[in-house]
mmCIF file of C-alpha atoms and ligand atoms in Angstrom:
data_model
loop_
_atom_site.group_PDB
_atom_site.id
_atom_site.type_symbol
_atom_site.label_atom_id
_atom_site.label_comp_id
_atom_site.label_asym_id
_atom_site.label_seq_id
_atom_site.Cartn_x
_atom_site.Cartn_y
_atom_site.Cartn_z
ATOM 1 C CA UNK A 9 97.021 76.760 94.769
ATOM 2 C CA UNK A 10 96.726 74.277 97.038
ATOM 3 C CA UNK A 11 94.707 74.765 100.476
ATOM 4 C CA UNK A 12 97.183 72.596 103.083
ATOM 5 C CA UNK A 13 100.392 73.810 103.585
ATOM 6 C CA UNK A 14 103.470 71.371 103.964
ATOM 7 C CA UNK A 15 104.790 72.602 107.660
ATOM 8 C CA UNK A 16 106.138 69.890 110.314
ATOM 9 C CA UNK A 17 102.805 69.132 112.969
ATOM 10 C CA UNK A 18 104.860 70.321 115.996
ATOM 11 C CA UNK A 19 104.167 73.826 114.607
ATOM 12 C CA UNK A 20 100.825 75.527 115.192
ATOM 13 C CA UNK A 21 101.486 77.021 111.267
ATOM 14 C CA UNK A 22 100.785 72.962 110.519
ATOM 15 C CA UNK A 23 97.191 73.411 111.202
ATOM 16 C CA UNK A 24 95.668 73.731 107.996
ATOM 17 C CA UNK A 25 94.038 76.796 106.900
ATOM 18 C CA UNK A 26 91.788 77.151 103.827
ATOM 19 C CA UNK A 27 91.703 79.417 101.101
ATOM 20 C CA UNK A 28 88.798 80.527 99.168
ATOM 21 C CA UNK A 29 88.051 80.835 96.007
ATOM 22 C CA UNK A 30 91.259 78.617 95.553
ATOM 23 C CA UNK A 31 93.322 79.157 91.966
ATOM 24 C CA UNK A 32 93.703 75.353 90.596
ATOM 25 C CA UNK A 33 95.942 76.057 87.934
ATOM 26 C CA UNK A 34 99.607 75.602 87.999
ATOM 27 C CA UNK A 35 100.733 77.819 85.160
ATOM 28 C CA UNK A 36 100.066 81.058 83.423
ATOM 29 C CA UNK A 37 97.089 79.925 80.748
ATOM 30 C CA UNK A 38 97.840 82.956 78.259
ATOM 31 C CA UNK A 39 99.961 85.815 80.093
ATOM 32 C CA UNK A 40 98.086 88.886 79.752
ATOM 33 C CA UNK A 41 100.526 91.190 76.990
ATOM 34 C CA UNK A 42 100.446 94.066 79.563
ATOM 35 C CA UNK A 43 100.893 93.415 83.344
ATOM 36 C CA UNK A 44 98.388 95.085 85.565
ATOM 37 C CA UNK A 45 99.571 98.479 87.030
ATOM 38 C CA UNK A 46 98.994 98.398 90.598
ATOM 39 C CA UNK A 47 98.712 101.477 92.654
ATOM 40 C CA UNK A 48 99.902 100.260 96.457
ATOM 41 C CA UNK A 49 98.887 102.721 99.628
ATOM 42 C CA UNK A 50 100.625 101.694 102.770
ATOM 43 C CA UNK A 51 100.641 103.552 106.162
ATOM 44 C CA UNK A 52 102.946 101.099 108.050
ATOM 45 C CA UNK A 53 104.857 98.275 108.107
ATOM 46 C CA UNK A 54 104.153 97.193 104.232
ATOM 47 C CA UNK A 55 104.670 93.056 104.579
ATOM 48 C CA UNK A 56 101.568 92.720 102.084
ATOM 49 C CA UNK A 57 103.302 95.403 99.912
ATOM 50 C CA UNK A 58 106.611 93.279 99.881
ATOM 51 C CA UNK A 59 104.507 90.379 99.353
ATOM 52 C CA UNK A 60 102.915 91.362 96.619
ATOM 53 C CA UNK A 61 106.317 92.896 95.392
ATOM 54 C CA UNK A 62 107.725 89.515 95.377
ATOM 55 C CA UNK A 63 105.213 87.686 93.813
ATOM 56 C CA UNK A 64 105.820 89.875 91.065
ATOM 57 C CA UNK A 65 109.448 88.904 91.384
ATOM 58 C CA UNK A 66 108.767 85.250 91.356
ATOM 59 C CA UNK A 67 107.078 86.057 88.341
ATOM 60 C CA UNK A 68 103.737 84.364 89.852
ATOM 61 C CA UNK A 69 101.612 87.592 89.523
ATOM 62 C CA UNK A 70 101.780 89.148 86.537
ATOM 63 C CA UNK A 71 101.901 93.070 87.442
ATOM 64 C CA UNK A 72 104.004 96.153 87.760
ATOM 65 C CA UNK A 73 104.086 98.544 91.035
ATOM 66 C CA UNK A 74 104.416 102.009 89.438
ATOM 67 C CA UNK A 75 104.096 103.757 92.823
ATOM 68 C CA UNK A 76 103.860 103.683 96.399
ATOM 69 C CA UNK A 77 101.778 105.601 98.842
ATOM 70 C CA UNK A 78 102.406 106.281 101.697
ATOM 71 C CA UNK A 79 100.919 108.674 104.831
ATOM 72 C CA UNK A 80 103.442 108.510 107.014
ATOM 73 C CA UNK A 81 107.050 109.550 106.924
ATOM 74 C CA UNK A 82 108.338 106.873 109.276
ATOM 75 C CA UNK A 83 106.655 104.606 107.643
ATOM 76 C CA UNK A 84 108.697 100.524 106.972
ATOM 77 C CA UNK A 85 106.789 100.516 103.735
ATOM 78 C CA UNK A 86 109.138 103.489 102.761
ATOM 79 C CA UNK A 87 112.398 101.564 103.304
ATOM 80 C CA UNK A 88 110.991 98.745 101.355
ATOM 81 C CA UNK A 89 109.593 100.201 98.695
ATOM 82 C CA UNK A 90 113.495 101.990 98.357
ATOM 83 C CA UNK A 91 114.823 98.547 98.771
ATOM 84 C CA UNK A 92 112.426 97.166 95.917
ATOM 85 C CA UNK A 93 113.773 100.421 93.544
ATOM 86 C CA UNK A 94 109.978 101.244 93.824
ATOM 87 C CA UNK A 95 109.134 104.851 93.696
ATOM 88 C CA UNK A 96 107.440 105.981 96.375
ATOM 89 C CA UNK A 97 105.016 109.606 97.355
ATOM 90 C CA UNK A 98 104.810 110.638 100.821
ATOM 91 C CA UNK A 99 101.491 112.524 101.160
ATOM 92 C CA UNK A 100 101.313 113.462 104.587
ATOM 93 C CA UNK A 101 97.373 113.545 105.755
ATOM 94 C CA UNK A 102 98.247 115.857 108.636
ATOM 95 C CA UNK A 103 98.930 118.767 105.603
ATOM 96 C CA UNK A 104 95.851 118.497 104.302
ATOM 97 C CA UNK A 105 92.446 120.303 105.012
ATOM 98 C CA UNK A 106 90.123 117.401 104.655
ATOM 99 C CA UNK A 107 90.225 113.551 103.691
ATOM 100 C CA UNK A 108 88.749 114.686 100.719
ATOM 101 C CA UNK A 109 91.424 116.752 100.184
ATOM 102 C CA UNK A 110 93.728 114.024 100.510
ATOM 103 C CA UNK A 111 92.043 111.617 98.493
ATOM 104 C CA UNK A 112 92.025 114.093 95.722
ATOM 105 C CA UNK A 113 95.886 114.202 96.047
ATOM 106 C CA UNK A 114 96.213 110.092 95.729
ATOM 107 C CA UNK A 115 93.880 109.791 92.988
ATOM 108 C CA UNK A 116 96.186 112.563 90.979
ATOM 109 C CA UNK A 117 99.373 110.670 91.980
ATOM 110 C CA UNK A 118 97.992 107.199 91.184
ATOM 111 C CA UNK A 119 96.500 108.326 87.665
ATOM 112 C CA UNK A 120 99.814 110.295 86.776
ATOM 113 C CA UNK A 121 101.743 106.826 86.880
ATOM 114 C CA UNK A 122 98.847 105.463 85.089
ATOM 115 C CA UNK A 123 97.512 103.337 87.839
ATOM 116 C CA UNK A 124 94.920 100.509 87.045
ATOM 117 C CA UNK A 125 94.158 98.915 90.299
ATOM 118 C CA UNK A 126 94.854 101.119 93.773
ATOM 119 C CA UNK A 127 95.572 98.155 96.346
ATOM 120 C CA UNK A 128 94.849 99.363 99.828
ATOM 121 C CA UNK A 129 97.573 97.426 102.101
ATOM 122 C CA UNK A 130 97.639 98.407 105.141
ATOM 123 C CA UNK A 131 95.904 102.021 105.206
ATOM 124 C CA UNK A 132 95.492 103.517 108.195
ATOM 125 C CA UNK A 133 93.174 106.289 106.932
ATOM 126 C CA UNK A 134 89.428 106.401 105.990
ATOM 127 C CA UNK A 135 88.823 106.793 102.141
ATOM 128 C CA UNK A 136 86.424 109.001 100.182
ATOM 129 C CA UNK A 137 83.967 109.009 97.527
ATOM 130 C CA UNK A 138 86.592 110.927 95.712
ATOM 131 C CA UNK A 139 88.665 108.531 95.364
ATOM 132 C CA UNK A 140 86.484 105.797 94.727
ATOM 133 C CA UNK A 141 84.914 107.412 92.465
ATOM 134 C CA UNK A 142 88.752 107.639 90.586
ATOM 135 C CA UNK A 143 88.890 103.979 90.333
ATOM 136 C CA UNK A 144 85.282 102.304 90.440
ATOM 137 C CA UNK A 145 85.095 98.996 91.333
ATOM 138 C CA UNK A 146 89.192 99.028 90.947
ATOM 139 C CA UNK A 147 90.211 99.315 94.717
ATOM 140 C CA UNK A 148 91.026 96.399 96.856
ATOM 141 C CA UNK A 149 91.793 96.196 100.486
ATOM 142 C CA UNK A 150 93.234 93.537 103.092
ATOM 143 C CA UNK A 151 91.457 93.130 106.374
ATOM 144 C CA UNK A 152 92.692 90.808 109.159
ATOM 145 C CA UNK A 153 89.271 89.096 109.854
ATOM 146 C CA UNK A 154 86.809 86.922 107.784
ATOM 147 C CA UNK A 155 84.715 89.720 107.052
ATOM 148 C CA UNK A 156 81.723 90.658 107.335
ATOM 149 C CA UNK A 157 82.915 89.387 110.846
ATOM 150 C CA UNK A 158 85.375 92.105 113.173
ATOM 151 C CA UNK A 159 85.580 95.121 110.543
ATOM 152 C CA UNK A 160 87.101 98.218 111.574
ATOM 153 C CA UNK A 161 90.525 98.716 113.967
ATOM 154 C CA UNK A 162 91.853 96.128 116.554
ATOM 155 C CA UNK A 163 90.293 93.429 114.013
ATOM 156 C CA UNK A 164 92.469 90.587 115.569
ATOM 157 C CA UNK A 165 91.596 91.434 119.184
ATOM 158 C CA UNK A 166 88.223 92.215 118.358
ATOM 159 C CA UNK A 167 87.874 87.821 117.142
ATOM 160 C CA UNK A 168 90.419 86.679 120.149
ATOM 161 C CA UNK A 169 87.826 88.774 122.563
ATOM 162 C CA UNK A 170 84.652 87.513 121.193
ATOM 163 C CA UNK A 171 85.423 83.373 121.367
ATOM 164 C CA UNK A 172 85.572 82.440 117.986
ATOM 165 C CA UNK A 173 87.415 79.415 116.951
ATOM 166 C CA UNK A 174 88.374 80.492 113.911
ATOM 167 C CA UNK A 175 89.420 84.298 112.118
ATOM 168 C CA UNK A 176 91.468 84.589 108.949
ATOM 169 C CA UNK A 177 91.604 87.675 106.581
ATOM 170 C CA UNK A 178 89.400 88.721 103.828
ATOM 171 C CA UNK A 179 90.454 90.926 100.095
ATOM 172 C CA UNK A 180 87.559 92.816 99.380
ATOM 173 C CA UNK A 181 86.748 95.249 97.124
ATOM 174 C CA UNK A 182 86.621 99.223 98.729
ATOM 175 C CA UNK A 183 83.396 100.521 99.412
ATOM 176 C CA UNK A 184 82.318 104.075 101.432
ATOM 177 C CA UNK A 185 81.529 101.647 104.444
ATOM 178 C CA UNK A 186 84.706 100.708 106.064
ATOM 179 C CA UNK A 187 86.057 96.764 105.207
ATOM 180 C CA UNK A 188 82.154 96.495 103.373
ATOM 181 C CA UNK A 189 82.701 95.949 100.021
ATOM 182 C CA UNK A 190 82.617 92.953 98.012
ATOM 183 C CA UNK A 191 84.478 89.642 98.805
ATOM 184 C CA UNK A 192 87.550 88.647 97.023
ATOM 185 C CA UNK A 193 89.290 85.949 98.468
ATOM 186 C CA UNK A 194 89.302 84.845 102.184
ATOM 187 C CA UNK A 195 91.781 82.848 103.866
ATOM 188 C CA UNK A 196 90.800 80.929 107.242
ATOM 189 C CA UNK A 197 92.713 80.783 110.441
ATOM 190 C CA UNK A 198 91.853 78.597 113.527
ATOM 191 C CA UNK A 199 92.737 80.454 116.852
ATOM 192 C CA UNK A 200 94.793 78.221 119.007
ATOM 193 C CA UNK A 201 94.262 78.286 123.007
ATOM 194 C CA UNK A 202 97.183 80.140 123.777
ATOM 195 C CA UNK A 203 96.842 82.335 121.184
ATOM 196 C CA UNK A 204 97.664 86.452 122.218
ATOM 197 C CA UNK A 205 97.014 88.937 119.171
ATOM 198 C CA UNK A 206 100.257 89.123 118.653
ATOM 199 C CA UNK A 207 101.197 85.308 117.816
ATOM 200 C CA UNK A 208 97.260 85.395 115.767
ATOM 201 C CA UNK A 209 98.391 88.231 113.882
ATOM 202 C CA UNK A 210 101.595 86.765 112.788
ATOM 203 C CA UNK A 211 99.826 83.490 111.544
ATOM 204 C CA UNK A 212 97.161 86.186 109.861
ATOM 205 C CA UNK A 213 99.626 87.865 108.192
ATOM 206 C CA UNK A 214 101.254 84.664 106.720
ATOM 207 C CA UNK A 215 97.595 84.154 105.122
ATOM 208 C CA UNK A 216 97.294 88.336 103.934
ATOM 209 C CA UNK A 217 100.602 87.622 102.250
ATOM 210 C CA UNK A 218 99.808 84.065 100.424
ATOM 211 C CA UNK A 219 95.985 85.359 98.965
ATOM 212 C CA UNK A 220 96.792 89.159 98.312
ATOM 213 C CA UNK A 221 98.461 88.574 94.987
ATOM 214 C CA UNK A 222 96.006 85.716 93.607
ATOM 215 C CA UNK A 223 93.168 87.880 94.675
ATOM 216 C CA UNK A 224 94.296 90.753 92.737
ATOM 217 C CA UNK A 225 94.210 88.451 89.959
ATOM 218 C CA UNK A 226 90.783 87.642 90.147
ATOM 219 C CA UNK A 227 89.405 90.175 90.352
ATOM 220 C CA UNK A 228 91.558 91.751 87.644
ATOM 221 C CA UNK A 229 90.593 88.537 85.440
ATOM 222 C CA UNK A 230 86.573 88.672 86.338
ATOM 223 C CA UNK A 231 86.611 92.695 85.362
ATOM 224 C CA UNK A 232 88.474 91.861 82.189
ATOM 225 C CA UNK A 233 86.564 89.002 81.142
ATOM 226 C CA UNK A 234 89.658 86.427 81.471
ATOM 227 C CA UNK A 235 90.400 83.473 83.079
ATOM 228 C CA UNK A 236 92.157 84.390 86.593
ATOM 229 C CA UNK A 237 95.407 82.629 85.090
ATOM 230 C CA UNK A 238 95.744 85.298 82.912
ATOM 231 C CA UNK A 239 97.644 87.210 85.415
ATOM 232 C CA UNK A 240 98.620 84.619 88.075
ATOM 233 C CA UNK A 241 100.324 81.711 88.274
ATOM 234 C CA UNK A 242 101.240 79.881 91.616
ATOM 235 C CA UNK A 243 104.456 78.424 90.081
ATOM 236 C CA UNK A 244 107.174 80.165 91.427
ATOM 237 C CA UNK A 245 109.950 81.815 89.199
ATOM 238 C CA UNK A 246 107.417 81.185 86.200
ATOM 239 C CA UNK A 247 108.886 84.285 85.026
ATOM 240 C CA UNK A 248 106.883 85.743 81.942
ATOM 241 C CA UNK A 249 109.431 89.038 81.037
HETATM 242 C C1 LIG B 5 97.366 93.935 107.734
HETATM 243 O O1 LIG B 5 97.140 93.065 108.790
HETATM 244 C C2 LIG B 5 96.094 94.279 107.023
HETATM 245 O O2 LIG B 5 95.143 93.278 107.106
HETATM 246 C C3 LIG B 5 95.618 95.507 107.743
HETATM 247 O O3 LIG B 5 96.790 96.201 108.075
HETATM 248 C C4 LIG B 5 97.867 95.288 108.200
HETATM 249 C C5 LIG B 5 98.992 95.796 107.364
HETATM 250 O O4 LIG B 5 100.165 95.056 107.557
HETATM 251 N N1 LIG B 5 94.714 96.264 106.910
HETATM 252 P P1 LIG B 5 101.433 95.363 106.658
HETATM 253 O O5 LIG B 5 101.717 96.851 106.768
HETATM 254 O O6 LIG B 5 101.135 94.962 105.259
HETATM 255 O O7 LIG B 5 102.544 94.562 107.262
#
């Protein structure tokens, strides 16, 4: 993928923001015979879930979404994963004891539709050992900083606050720690003058959404041995099935 985007320079969006590791290739080297199974928890809104739905779509990432997750019953993620005619599990942490509890719950639901990778986007709750320990060294995240920078809530006001120049959003791999683990793929914003965390956010988000599904690749491709291409492939409609 390419690290400039192609946006007129009256729009903020036109200053350039840069992606790391960045995925050269421009088609699928050998598709992977089985797409990766990926196991999405969402608490809210679900954009990266949709994004990640349509890259499948667009036949750039090569993956399936067997389930949903989801902690909250109002929930946007909900609606989209109906809209998507992806099934969905409400699991409610508020009727359960304890977070491991909880955890126990998701790591049933995930394995029952023989989830691979559990992709945390956008979950508002704390994980356990007990679920890590379900998918070791198979659980991503999205944060909205360039980690190890800002981890933890209010990530966005936390880097607006402190002065920096420049924030962005980080895929890392889940550890205990909150937003500790292992780097993925980070994506670099600068912060504009006027910037509130609302208008940041919104040019954050466009980043979560552009390096979620080539991050899952990677690190699908480094634990399998492949090359990243494998299972992504920037080329839009590049449909493999
Ligand atoms: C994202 O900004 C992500 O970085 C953070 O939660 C937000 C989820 O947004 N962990 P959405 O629900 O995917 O729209």
């Amino acid at each position: 993928m390419t690290s400039h985007s192609a946006v007129p320079t009256s729009s903020p969006d036109s200053i350039p923001s840069l992606v790391s590791p960045i995925l050269v290739a421009s088609t699928f080297a050998t598709p992977a015979a089985t797409p990766l199974r990926l196991g999405v928890m969402a608490s809210g809104s679900g954009s990266n879930f949709e994004a990640i739905a349509q890259a499948i779509a667009d036949g750039q990432l090569h993956a399936k979404i067997p389930v949903l997750i989801c902690n909250n019953r109002n929930a946007k993620a909900l609606e989209r994963a109906e809209r998507w005619g992806i099934p969905s599990v409400l699991l409610d942490h508020r009727t359960f004891a304890s977070r491991e509890d909880l955890d126990r719950q998701i790591a049933e639901t995930l394995k029952q539709h023989g989830v691979e990778w559990v992709i945390m986007a956008g979950w508002m709750r704390r994980v356990t050992q007990v679920l890590i320990d379900a998918f070791p060294d198979q659980m991503l995240n999205i944060h909205p900083s360039l980690l190890p920078s800002f981890p933890g809530i209010r990530a966005v006001e936390q880097a607006l606050q402190s002065g920096v120049k420049i924030s962005g959003c980080t895929v890392h791999y889940v550890h205990l720690e909150v937003d500790s683990g292992p780097i993925v793929m980070q994506a670099a914003v600068p912060i504009l003058a006027e910037d509130t965390p609302a208008t940041l956010q919104a040019r954050i988000q466009v980043q979560e959404h552009r390096i979620f599904p080539p991050a899952i690749a990677l690190a699908a491709a480094q634990k399998a041995g492949v090359d990243p291409t494998t299972f992504f492939s920037p080329l839009a409609n590049h449909k493999v099935s």
